């Protein structure tokens, strides 16, 4: 029981450190956490081999395959801060999912009037519409 709880707490701290690095937008700390995750996945055996290889591939990109400039972009371009608040970064793929969901909702609201031009207008209007909605949420003190 003691060993199980120690292992659980260790795994939780590893995961929370990774989430904290993303929230702070610290690319170097994110890469450091990938080192720990790679070792953890390697030790897990055949269940996590593909995750360990993905972490290793990222290190090959940063230290060998990419140019110095592209390597810096890869390390530091991992999260985005849409709110402007400290420690409020989210991963880029999550931001992309939010964007896709926003556009899909707009397409669903078009109903039978979906055309290529209508979808293009929706995608071009996504950023201004999202900022208007965010300002409206702020003005009425709506918590998300």
PDB file of C-alpha atoms in Angstrom:
ATOM      1  CA  UNK A   1       0.000   0.000   0.000  1.00  0.00           C
ATOM      2  CA  UNK A   2       2.833   2.405   0.894  1.00  0.00           C
ATOM      3  CA  UNK A   3       4.704   1.765  -2.385  1.00  0.00           C
ATOM      4  CA  UNK A   4       1.515   2.174  -4.401  1.00  0.00           C
ATOM      5  CA  UNK A   5       0.743   5.524  -2.783  1.00  0.00           C
ATOM      6  CA  UNK A   6       4.328   6.741  -3.254  1.00  0.00           C
ATOM      7  CA  UNK A   7       4.196   5.792  -6.948  1.00  0.00           C
ATOM      8  CA  UNK A   8       0.831   7.519  -7.344  1.00  0.00           C
ATOM      9  CA  UNK A   9       2.076  10.725  -5.744  1.00  0.00           C
ATOM     10  CA  UNK A  10       5.229  10.648  -7.906  1.00  0.00           C
ATOM     11  CA  UNK A  11       3.142  10.250 -11.071  1.00  0.00           C
ATOM     12  CA  UNK A  12       0.849  13.083  -9.999  1.00  0.00           C
ATOM     13  CA  UNK A  13       3.763  15.439  -9.349  1.00  0.00           C
ATOM     14  CA  UNK A  14       5.284  14.595 -12.725  1.00  0.00           C
ATOM     15  CA  UNK A  15       1.991  15.332 -14.459  1.00  0.00           C
ATOM     16  CA  UNK A  16       1.344  18.531 -12.453  1.00  0.00           C
ATOM     17  CA  UNK A  17       4.854  19.814 -13.262  1.00  0.00           C
ATOM     18  CA  UNK A  18       4.128  19.248 -16.941  1.00  0.00           C
ATOM     19  CA  UNK A  19       0.804  21.121 -16.704  1.00  0.00           C
ATOM     20  CA  UNK A  20       2.491  23.955 -14.805  1.00  0.00           C
ATOM     21  CA  UNK A  21       5.166  24.270 -17.492  1.00  0.00           C
ATOM     22  CA  UNK A  22       2.443  24.572 -20.133  1.00  0.00           C
ATOM     23  CA  UNK A  23       0.478  27.138 -18.121  1.00  0.00           C
ATOM     24  CA  UNK A  24       3.580  29.272 -17.672  1.00  0.00           C
ATOM     25  CA  UNK A  25       4.637  28.885 -21.315  1.00  0.00           C
ATOM     26  CA  UNK A  26       8.136  27.752 -20.303  1.00  0.00           C
ATOM     27  CA  UNK A  27       9.463  25.860 -23.316  1.00  0.00           C
ATOM     28  CA  UNK A  28      12.664  24.712 -21.623  1.00  0.00           C
ATOM     29  CA  UNK A  29      10.742  23.266 -18.679  1.00  0.00           C
ATOM     30  CA  UNK A  30       8.334  21.529 -21.068  1.00  0.00           C
ATOM     31  CA  UNK A  31      11.265  19.866 -22.836  1.00  0.00           C
ATOM     32  CA  UNK A  32      12.745  18.889 -19.456  1.00  0.00           C
ATOM     33  CA  UNK A  33       9.430  17.289 -18.493  1.00  0.00           C
ATOM     34  CA  UNK A  34       9.450  15.389 -21.788  1.00  0.00           C
ATOM     35  CA  UNK A  35      12.766  13.863 -20.703  1.00  0.00           C
ATOM     36  CA  UNK A  36      11.180  12.569 -17.520  1.00  0.00           C
ATOM     37  CA  UNK A  37       8.101  11.374 -19.375  1.00  0.00           C
ATOM     38  CA  UNK A  38      10.303   9.575 -21.899  1.00  0.00           C
ATOM     39  CA  UNK A  39      12.115   7.706 -19.125  1.00  0.00           C
ATOM     40  CA  UNK A  40       8.822   6.921 -17.428  1.00  0.00           C
ATOM     41  CA  UNK A  41       7.299   5.583 -20.654  1.00  0.00           C
ATOM     42  CA  UNK A  42      10.409   3.528 -21.411  1.00  0.00           C
ATOM     43  CA  UNK A  43      10.259   1.963 -17.956  1.00  0.00           C
ATOM     44  CA  UNK A  44       6.567   1.135 -18.469  1.00  0.00           C
ATOM     45  CA  UNK A  45       7.516  -1.375 -21.143  1.00  0.00           C
ATOM     46  CA  UNK A  46       5.540  -2.232 -24.250  1.00  0.00           C
ATOM     47  CA  UNK A  47       2.450  -0.308 -23.078  1.00  0.00           C
ATOM     48  CA  UNK A  48       4.094   3.085 -23.644  1.00  0.00           C
ATOM     49  CA  UNK A  49       6.768   2.443 -26.271  1.00  0.00           C
ATOM     50  CA  UNK A  50       5.192   4.744 -28.856  1.00  0.00           C
ATOM     51  CA  UNK A  51       5.032   7.611 -26.330  1.00  0.00           C
ATOM     52  CA  UNK A  52       8.691   7.145 -25.427  1.00  0.00           C
ATOM     53  CA  UNK A  53       9.603   7.171 -29.123  1.00  0.00           C
ATOM     54  CA  UNK A  54       7.589  10.347 -29.671  1.00  0.00           C
ATOM     55  CA  UNK A  55       9.472  12.068 -26.837  1.00  0.00           C
ATOM     56  CA  UNK A  56      12.772  10.864 -28.308  1.00  0.00           C
ATOM     57  CA  UNK A  57      11.752  12.160 -31.735  1.00  0.00           C
ATOM     58  CA  UNK A  58      11.087  15.592 -30.243  1.00  0.00           C
ATOM     59  CA  UNK A  59      14.591  15.639 -28.776  1.00  0.00           C
ATOM     60  CA  UNK A  60      16.039  14.641 -32.151  1.00  0.00           C
ATOM     61  CA  UNK A  61      14.161  17.548 -33.697  1.00  0.00           C
ATOM     62  CA  UNK A  62      15.412  20.062 -31.144  1.00  0.00           C
ATOM     63  CA  UNK A  63      19.023  18.930 -30.887  1.00  0.00           C
ATOM     64  CA  UNK A  64      19.831  17.491 -34.317  1.00  0.00           C
ATOM     65  CA  UNK A  65      17.328  17.823 -37.150  1.00  0.00           C
ATOM     66  CA  UNK A  66      16.078  21.410 -36.986  1.00  0.00           C
ATOM     67  CA  UNK A  67      18.107  24.539 -37.545  1.00  0.00           C
ATOM     68  CA  UNK A  68      18.911  26.717 -34.534  1.00  0.00           C
ATOM     69  CA  UNK A  69      16.079  29.115 -35.375  1.00  0.00           C
ATOM     70  CA  UNK A  70      13.512  26.373 -35.990  1.00  0.00           C
ATOM     71  CA  UNK A  71      14.628  24.601 -32.830  1.00  0.00           C
ATOM     72  CA  UNK A  72      13.950  27.729 -30.768  1.00  0.00           C
ATOM     73  CA  UNK A  73      10.557  28.117 -32.414  1.00  0.00           C
ATOM     74  CA  UNK A  74       9.746  24.471 -31.704  1.00  0.00           C
ATOM     75  CA  UNK A  75      10.706  24.765 -28.029  1.00  0.00           C
ATOM     76  CA  UNK A  76       8.962  28.057 -27.304  1.00  0.00           C
ATOM     77  CA  UNK A  77       5.923  27.742 -29.576  1.00  0.00           C
ATOM     78  CA  UNK A  78       4.097  25.089 -27.550  1.00  0.00           C
ATOM     79  CA  UNK A  79       1.349  27.092 -25.867  1.00  0.00           C
ATOM     80  CA  UNK A  80      -0.749  30.193 -26.387  1.00  0.00           C
ATOM     81  CA  UNK A  81      -2.145  32.772 -23.984  1.00  0.00           C
ATOM     82  CA  UNK A  82      -5.476  34.054 -25.260  1.00  0.00           C
ATOM     83  CA  UNK A  83      -6.511  35.838 -22.074  1.00  0.00           C
ATOM     84  CA  UNK A  84      -3.354  37.873 -21.442  1.00  0.00           C
ATOM     85  CA  UNK A  85      -3.294  36.777 -17.799  1.00  0.00           C
ATOM     86  CA  UNK A  86      -0.206  35.365 -16.119  1.00  0.00           C
ATOM     87  CA  UNK A  87      -0.096  31.575 -16.013  1.00  0.00           C
ATOM     88  CA  UNK A  88      -3.112  31.149 -18.309  1.00  0.00           C
ATOM     89  CA  UNK A  89      -1.456  29.492 -21.310  1.00  0.00           C
ATOM     90  CA  UNK A  90      -3.080  26.506 -22.987  1.00  0.00           C
ATOM     91  CA  UNK A  91      -1.518  24.025 -25.424  1.00  0.00           C
ATOM     92  CA  UNK A  92      -1.687  24.991 -29.094  1.00  0.00           C
ATOM     93  CA  UNK A  93      -3.596  21.849 -30.041  1.00  0.00           C
ATOM     94  CA  UNK A  94      -6.253  22.643 -27.433  1.00  0.00           C
ATOM     95  CA  UNK A  95      -6.546  26.165 -28.855  1.00  0.00           C
ATOM     96  CA  UNK A  96      -6.974  24.654 -32.323  1.00  0.00           C
ATOM     97  CA  UNK A  97      -9.706  22.364 -30.981  1.00  0.00           C
ATOM     98  CA  UNK A  98     -11.505  25.390 -29.501  1.00  0.00           C
ATOM     99  CA  UNK A  99     -11.262  27.143 -32.866  1.00  0.00           C
ATOM    100  CA  UNK A 100     -12.578  24.102 -34.743  1.00  0.00           C
ATOM    101  CA  UNK A 101     -15.470  23.744 -32.282  1.00  0.00           C
ATOM    102  CA  UNK A 102     -16.363  27.429 -32.678  1.00  0.00           C
ATOM    103  CA  UNK A 103     -16.459  27.118 -36.481  1.00  0.00           C
ATOM    104  CA  UNK A 104     -18.425  23.842 -36.354  1.00  0.00           C
ATOM    105  CA  UNK A 105     -21.055  25.511 -34.176  1.00  0.00           C
ATOM    106  CA  UNK A 106     -21.361  28.289 -36.738  1.00  0.00           C
ATOM    107  CA  UNK A 107     -21.716  25.776 -39.572  1.00  0.00           C
ATOM    108  CA  UNK A 108     -24.428  23.909 -37.630  1.00  0.00           C
ATOM    109  CA  UNK A 109     -26.282  27.192 -37.119  1.00  0.00           C
ATOM    110  CA  UNK A 110     -26.325  27.779 -40.872  1.00  0.00           C
ATOM    111  CA  UNK A 111     -28.579  24.756 -41.258  1.00  0.00           C
ATOM    112  CA  UNK A 112     -29.447  24.071 -44.896  1.00  0.00           C
ATOM    113  CA  UNK A 113     -27.755  27.313 -46.028  1.00  0.00           C
ATOM    114  CA  UNK A 114     -24.254  25.827 -45.893  1.00  0.00           C
ATOM    115  CA  UNK A 115     -22.224  26.867 -48.905  1.00  0.00           C
ATOM    116  CA  UNK A 116     -18.521  27.215 -49.486  1.00  0.00           C
ATOM    117  CA  UNK A 117     -18.767  31.017 -49.397  1.00  0.00           C
ATOM    118  CA  UNK A 118     -20.711  30.938 -46.122  1.00  0.00           C
ATOM    119  CA  UNK A 119     -18.089  28.705 -44.502  1.00  0.00           C
ATOM    120  CA  UNK A 120     -15.297  30.984 -45.736  1.00  0.00           C
ATOM    121  CA  UNK A 121     -17.085  34.001 -44.241  1.00  0.00           C
ATOM    122  CA  UNK A 122     -17.411  32.091 -40.959  1.00  0.00           C
ATOM    123  CA  UNK A 123     -13.717  31.233 -40.824  1.00  0.00           C
ATOM    124  CA  UNK A 124     -12.685  34.823 -41.627  1.00  0.00           C
ATOM    125  CA  UNK A 125     -15.049  36.174 -38.977  1.00  0.00           C
ATOM    126  CA  UNK A 126     -13.994  33.688 -36.274  1.00  0.00           C
ATOM    127  CA  UNK A 127     -11.398  35.844 -34.524  1.00  0.00           C
ATOM    128  CA  UNK A 128     -13.429  39.086 -34.424  1.00  0.00           C
ATOM    129  CA  UNK A 129     -16.570  37.210 -33.384  1.00  0.00           C
ATOM    130  CA  UNK A 130     -14.727  35.361 -30.612  1.00  0.00           C
ATOM    131  CA  UNK A 131     -13.277  38.630 -29.289  1.00  0.00           C
ATOM    132  CA  UNK A 132     -16.727  40.280 -29.340  1.00  0.00           C
ATOM    133  CA  UNK A 133     -18.201  37.340 -27.426  1.00  0.00           C
ATOM    134  CA  UNK A 134     -15.325  37.416 -24.931  1.00  0.00           C
ATOM    135  CA  UNK A 135     -15.861  41.156 -24.359  1.00  0.00           C
ATOM    136  CA  UNK A 136     -19.573  40.535 -23.884  1.00  0.00           C
ATOM    137  CA  UNK A 137     -18.848  37.765 -21.364  1.00  0.00           C
ATOM    138  CA  UNK A 138     -16.510  40.101 -19.485  1.00  0.00           C
ATOM    139  CA  UNK A 139     -19.038  42.935 -19.428  1.00  0.00           C
ATOM    140  CA  UNK A 140     -21.805  40.766 -17.972  1.00  0.00           C
ATOM    141  CA  UNK A 141     -19.323  39.045 -15.605  1.00  0.00           C
ATOM    142  CA  UNK A 142     -20.070  35.596 -17.041  1.00  0.00           C
ATOM    143  CA  UNK A 143     -17.696  32.923 -15.751  1.00  0.00           C
ATOM    144  CA  UNK A 144     -16.739  30.218 -18.187  1.00  0.00           C
TER     145      UNK A 144
END
